[in-house]
mmCIF file of C-alpha atoms and ligand atoms in Angstrom:
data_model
loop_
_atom_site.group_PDB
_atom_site.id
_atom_site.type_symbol
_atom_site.label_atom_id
_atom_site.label_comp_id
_atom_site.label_asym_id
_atom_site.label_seq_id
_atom_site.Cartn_x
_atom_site.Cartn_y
_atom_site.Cartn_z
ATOM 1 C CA UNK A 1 -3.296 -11.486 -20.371
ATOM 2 C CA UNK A 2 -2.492 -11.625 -16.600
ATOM 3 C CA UNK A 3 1.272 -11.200 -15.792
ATOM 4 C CA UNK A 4 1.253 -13.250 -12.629
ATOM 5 C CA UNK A 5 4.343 -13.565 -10.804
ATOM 6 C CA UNK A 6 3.577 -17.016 -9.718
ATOM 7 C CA UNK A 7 3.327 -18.783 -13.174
ATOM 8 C CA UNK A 8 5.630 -16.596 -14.881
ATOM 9 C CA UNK A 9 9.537 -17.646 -15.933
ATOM 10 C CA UNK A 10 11.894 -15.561 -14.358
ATOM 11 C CA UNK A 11 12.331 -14.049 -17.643
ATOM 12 C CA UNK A 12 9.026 -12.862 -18.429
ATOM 13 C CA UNK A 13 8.507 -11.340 -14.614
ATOM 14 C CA UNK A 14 12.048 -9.323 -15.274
ATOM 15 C CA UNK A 15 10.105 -7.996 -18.639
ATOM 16 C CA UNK A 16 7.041 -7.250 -17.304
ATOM 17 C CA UNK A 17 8.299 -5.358 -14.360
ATOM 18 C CA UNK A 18 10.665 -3.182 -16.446
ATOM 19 C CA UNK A 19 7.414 -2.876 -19.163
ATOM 20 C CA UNK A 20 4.496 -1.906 -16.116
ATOM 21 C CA UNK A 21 6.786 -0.774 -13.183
ATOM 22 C CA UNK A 22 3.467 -1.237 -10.764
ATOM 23 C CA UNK A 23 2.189 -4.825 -9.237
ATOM 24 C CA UNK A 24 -1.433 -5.463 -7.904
ATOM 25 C CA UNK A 25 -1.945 -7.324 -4.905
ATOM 26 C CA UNK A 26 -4.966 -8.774 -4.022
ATOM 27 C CA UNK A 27 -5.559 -9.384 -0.161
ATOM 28 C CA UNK A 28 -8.821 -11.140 1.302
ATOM 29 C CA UNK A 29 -9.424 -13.694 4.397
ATOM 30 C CA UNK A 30 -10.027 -17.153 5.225
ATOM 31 C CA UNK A 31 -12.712 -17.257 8.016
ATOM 32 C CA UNK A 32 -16.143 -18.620 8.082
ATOM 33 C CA UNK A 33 -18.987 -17.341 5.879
ATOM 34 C CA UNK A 34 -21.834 -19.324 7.039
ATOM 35 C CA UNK A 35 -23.519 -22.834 5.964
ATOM 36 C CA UNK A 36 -22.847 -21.485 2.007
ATOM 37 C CA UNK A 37 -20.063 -19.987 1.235
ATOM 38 C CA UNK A 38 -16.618 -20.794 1.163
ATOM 39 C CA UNK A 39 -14.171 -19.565 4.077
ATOM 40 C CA UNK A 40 -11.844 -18.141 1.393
ATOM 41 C CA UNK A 41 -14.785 -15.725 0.091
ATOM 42 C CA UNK A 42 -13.221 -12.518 1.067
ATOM 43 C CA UNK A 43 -9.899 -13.965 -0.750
ATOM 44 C CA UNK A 44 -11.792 -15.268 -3.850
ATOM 45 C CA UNK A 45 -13.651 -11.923 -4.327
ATOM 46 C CA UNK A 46 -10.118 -10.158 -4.258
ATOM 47 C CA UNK A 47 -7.875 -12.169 -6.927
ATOM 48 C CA UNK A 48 -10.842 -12.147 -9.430
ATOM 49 C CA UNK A 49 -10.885 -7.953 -9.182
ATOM 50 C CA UNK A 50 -7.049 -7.717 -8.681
ATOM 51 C CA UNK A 51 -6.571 -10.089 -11.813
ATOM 52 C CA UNK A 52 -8.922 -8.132 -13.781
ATOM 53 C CA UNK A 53 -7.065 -4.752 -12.614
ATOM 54 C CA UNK A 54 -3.989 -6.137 -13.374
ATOM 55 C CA UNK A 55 -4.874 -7.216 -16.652
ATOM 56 C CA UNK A 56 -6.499 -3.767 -17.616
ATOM 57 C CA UNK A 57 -3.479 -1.785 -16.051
ATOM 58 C CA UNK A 58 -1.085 -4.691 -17.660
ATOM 59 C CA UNK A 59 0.244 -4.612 -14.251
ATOM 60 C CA UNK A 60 2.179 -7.933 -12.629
ATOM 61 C CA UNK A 61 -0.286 -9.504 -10.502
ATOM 62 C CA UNK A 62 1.675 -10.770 -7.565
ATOM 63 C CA UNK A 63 -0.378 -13.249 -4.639
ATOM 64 C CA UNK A 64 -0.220 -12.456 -1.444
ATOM 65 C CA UNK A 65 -0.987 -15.682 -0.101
ATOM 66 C CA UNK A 66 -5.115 -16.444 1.012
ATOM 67 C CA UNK A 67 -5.043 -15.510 5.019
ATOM 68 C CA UNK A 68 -6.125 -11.842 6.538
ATOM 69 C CA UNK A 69 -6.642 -10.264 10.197
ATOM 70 C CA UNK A 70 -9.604 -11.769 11.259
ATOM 71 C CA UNK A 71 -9.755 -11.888 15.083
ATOM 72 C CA UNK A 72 -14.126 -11.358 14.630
ATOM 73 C CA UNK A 73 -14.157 -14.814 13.148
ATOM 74 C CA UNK A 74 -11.571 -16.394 15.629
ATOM 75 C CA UNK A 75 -12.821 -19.797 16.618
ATOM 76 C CA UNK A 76 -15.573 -20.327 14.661
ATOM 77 C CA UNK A 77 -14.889 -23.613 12.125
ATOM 78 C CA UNK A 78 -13.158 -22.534 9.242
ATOM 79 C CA UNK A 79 -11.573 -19.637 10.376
ATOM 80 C CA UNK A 80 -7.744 -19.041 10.586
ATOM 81 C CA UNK A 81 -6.459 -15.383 11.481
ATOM 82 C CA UNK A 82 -3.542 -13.565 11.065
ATOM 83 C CA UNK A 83 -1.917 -11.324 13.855
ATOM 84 C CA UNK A 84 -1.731 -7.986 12.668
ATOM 85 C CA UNK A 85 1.994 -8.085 13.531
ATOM 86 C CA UNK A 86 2.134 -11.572 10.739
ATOM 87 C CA UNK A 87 0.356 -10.177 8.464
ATOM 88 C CA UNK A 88 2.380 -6.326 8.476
ATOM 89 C CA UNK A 89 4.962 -7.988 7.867
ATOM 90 C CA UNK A 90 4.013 -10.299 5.725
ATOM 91 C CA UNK A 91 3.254 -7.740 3.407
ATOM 92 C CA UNK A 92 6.400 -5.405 4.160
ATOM 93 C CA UNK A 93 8.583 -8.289 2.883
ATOM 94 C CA UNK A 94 6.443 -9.034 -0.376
ATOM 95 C CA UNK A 95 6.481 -5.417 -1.523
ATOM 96 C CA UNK A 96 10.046 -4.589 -0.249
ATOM 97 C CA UNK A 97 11.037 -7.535 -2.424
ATOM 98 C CA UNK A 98 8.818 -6.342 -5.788
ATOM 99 C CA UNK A 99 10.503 -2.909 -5.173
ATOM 100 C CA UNK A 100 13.963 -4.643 -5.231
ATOM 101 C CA UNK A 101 12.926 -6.017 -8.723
ATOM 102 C CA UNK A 102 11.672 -2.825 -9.923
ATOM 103 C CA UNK A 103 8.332 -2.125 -9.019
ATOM 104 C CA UNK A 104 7.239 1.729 -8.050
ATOM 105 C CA UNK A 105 3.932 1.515 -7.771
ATOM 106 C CA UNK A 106 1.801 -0.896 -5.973
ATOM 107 C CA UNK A 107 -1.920 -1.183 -5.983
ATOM 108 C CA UNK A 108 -3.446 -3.213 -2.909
ATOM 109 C CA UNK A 109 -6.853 -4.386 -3.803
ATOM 110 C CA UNK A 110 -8.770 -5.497 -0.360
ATOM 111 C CA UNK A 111 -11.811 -7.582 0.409
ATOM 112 C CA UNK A 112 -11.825 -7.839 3.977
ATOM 113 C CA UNK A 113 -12.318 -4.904 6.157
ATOM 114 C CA UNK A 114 -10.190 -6.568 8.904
ATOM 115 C CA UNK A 115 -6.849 -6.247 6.859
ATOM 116 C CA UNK A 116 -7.750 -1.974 6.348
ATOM 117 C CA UNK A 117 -5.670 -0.520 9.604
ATOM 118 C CA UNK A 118 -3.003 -3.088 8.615
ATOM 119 C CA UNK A 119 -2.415 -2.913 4.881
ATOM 120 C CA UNK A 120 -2.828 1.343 5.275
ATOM 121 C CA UNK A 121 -0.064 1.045 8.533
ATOM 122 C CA UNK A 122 2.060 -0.847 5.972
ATOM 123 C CA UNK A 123 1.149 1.035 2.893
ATOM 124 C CA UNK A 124 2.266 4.669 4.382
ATOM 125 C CA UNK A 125 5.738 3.022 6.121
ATOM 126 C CA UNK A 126 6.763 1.680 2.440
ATOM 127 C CA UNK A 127 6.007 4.579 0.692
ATOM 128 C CA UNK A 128 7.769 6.509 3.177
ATOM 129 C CA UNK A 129 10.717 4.009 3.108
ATOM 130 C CA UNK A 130 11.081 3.497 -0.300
ATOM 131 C CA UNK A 131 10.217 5.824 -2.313
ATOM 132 C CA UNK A 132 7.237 3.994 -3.917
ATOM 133 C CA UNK A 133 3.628 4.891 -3.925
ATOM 134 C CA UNK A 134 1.103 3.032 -3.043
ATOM 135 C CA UNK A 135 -2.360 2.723 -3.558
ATOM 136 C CA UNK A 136 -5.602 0.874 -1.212
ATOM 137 C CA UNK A 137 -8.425 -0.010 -2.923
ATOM 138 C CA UNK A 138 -11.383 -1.702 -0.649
ATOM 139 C CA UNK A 139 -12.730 -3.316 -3.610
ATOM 140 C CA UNK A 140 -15.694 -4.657 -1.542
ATOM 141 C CA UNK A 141 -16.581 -0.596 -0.851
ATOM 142 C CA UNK A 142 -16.588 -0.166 -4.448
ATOM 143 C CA UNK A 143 -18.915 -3.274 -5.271
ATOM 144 C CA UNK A 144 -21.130 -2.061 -2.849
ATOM 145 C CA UNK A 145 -21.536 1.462 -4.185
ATOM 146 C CA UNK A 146 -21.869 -0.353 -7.872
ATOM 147 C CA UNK A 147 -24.332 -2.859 -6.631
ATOM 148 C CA UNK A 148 -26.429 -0.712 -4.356
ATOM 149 C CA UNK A 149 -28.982 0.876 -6.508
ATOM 150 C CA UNK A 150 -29.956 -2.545 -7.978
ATOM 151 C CA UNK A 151 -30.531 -3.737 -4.604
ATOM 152 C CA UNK A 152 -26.928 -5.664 -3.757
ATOM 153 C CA UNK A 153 -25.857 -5.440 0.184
ATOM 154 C CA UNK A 154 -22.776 -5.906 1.571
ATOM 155 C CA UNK A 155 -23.217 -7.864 4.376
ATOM 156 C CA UNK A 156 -21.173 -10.934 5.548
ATOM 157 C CA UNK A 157 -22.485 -13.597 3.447
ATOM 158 C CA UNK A 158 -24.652 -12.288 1.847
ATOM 159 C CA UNK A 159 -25.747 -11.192 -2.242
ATOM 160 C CA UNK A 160 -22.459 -9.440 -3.017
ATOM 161 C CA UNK A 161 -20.249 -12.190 -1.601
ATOM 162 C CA UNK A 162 -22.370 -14.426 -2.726
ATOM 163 C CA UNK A 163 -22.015 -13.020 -6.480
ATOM 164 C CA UNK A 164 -18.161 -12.952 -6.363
ATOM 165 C CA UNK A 165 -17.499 -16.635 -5.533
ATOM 166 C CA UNK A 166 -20.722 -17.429 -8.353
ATOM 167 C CA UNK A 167 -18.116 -15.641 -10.555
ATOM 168 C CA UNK A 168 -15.420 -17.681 -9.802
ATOM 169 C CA UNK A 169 -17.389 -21.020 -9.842
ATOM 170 C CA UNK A 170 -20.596 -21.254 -9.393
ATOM 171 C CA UNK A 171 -20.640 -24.644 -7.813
ATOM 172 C CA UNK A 172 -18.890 -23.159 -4.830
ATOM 173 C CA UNK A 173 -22.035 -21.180 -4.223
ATOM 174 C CA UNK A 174 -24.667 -23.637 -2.475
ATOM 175 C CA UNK A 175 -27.140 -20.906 -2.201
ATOM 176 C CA UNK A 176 -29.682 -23.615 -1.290
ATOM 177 C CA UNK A 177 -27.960 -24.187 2.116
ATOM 178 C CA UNK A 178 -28.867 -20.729 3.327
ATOM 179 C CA UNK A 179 -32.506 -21.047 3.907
ATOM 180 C CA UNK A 180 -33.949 -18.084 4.113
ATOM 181 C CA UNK A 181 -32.995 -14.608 3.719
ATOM 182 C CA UNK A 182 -32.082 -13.508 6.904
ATOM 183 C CA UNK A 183 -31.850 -9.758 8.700
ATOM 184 C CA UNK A 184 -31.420 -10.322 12.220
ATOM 185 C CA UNK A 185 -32.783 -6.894 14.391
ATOM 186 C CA UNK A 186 -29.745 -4.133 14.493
ATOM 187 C CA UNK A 187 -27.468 -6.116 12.290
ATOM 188 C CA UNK A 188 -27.539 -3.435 9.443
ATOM 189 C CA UNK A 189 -27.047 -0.871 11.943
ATOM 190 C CA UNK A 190 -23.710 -2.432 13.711
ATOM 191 C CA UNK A 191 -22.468 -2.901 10.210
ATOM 192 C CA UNK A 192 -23.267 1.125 9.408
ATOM 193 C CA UNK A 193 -21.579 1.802 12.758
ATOM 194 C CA UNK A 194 -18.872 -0.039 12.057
ATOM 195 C CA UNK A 195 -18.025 0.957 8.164
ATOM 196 C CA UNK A 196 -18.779 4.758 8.986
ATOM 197 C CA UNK A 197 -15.432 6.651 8.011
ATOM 198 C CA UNK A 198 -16.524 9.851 10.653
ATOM 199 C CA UNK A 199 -17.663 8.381 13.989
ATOM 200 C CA UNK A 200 -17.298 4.754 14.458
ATOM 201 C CA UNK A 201 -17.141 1.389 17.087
ATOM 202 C CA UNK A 202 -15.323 -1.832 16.700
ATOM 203 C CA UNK A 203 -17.416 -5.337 16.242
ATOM 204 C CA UNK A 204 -15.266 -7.856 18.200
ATOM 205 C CA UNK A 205 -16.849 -11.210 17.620
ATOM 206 C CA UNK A 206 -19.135 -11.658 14.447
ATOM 207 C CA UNK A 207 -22.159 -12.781 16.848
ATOM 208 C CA UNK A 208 -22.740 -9.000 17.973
ATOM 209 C CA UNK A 209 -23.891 -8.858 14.320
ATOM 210 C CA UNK A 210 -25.457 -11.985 13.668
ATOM 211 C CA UNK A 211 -25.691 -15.075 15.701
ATOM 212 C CA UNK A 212 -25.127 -17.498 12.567
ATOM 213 C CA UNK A 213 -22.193 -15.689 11.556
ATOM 214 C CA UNK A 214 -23.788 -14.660 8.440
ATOM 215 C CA UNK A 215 -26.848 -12.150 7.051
ATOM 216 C CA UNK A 216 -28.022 -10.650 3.506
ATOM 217 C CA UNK A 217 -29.998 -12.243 1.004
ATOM 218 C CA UNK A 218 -27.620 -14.534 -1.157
ATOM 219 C CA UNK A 219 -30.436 -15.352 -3.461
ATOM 220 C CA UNK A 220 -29.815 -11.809 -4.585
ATOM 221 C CA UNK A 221 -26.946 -13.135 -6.755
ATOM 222 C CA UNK A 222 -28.032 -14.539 -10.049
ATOM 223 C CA UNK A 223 -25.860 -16.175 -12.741
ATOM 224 C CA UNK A 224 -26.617 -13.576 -15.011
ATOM 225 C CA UNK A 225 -25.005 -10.686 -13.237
ATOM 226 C CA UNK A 226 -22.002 -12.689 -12.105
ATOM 227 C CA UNK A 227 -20.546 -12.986 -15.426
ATOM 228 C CA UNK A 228 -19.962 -9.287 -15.305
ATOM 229 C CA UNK A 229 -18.274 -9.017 -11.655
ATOM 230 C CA UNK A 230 -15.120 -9.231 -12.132
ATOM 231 C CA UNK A 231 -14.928 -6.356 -14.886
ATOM 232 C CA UNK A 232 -17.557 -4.130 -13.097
ATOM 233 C CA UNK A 233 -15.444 -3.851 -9.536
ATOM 234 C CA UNK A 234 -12.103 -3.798 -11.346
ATOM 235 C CA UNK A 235 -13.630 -0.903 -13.852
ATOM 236 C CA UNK A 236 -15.047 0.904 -10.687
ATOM 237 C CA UNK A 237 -11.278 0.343 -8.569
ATOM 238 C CA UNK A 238 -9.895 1.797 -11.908
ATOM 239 C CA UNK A 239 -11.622 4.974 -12.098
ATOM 240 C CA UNK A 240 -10.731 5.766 -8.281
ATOM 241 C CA UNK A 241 -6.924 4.929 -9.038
ATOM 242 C CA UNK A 242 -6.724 6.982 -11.933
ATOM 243 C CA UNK A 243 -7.898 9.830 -9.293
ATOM 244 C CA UNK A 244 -5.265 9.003 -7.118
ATOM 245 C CA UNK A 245 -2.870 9.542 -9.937
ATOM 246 C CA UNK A 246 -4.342 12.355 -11.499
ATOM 247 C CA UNK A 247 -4.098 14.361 -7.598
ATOM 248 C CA UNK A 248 -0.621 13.523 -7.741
ATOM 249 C CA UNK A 249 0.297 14.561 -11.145
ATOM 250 C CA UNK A 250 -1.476 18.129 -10.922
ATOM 251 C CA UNK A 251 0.407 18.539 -7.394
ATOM 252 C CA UNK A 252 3.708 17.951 -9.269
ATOM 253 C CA UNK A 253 2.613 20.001 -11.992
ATOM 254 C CA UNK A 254 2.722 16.501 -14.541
ATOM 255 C CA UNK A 255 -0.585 17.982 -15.950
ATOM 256 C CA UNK A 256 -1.334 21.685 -17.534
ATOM 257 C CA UNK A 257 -3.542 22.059 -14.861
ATOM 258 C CA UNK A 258 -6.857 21.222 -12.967
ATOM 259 C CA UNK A 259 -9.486 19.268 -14.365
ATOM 260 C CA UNK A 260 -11.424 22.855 -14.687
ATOM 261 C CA UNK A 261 -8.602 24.587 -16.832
ATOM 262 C CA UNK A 262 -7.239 26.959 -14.075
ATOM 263 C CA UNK A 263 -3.940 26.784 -13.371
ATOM 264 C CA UNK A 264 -2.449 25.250 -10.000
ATOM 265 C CA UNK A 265 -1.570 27.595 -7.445
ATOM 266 C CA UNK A 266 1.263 27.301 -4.613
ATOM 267 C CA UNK A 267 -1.723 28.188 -1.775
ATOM 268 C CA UNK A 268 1.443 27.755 1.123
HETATM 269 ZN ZN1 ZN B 301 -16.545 -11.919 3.383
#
């Protein structure tokens, strides 16, 4: 059952705070994703996972409203950005007000890269600030790592994004419209050089990666294995946040010790 603060009585959100004490928040984009897919993709992709987390965690799910930082899709039909500054705050306010109601621990679940440097800037102020702690997921990360060894990309448009909005409804997904496949030269490359977490560059309008706005192979996405999206990202988010908590708890000595038996030492 999904505790979401939006169809909930007032009631029932006071309960299921005081029950959970943590609230998921999905955050995505609206901004164009090419001749077949919807410009709220990146927004779609995130509620289904953050509803499923929620559910799993029995967590309130609380919106965050559909927009994201998208300056690389600025002007381009479809497309309506965020300043970082609108959205920051934007989120400050919807967290500072959960925590008012009784939420400690807040888990942001992300589709769109162009929110990260925002939500993390917000993320480490509010958990600074109030007390709480906060977790990022970048659920599209995750379904990439899930989705990679059967042959799912992550690419603007393309099979992964494709699958998520087939999960949601399928007759969103007009797969036909794509054509063909398409893998324009260095396009895989910008997006490596972009997504690396060591050494990295910035992609400042999406033609540097592909002049239709979109690549990937959305044919990749099959009925079949959209039935089980939802629970396959939210199951892989999971495991990483129960790391997250599981760090935590052995550093505040919570647990009898590390995963391997031995007992934690002070090492300062
Ligand atoms: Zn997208």
């Amino acid at each position: 059952m999904i505790h979401d603060l939006a169809t909930m009585t007032s009631p029932e959100a006071a309960e299921a705070v005081a029950r959970s004490g943590t609230a998921v928040v999905p955050i995505g984009s609206i901004e164009q994703h090419g001749p077949h897919l919807p410009n709220g993709t990146d927004t779609m992709a995130a509620e289904l996972v953050a509803r499923a987390v929620a559910d799993k965690l029995d967590a309130v799910y609380a919106p965050f409203g559909p927009y994201g930082v998208t300056p690389i899709h600025a002007g381009h039909p479809g497309t309506v950005t965020l300043r970082r500054q609108t959205f920051e705050a934007l989120l400050t306010d919807i967290c500072t007000e959960l925590h008012g109601m009784g939420v400690h621990t807040f888990v942001l679940v992300n589709w769109h890269e162009g929110n990260i440097a925002s939500m993390n800037a917000v993320a480490t102020d509010l958990q600074d600030r109030l007390g709480a702690t906060f977790v990022a997921a970048q659920a599209c990360y995750v379904a990439q790592r899930l989705y990679r060894d059967e042959g799912g990309e992550l690419t603007h448009g393309g099979g992964i994004e494709t699958l998520a909005v087939m999960a949601l409804d399928p007759d969103l997904a007009k797969v036909e419209r794509a054509g063909h496949p398409t893998r324009p030269a260095g396009a895989e490359e910008m997006d490596l050089m972009r997504r690396s977490s060591e050494v990295y560059g910035f992609v400042t309008d999406v033609s540097e990666l592909a002049q239709d706005g979109w690549y990937g192979n959305p044919t990749w996405a099959t009925a079949d294995r959209s039935k089980t999206f939802a629970d396959t990202v939210a199951d892989g988010v999971l495991e990483l946040v129960a790391h997250v908590f599981r760090a935590r708890d052995i550093r505040h000595g919570r647990t009898g010790g590390t995963s391997d038996g031995t007992d934690e030492k002070e090492t300062s």
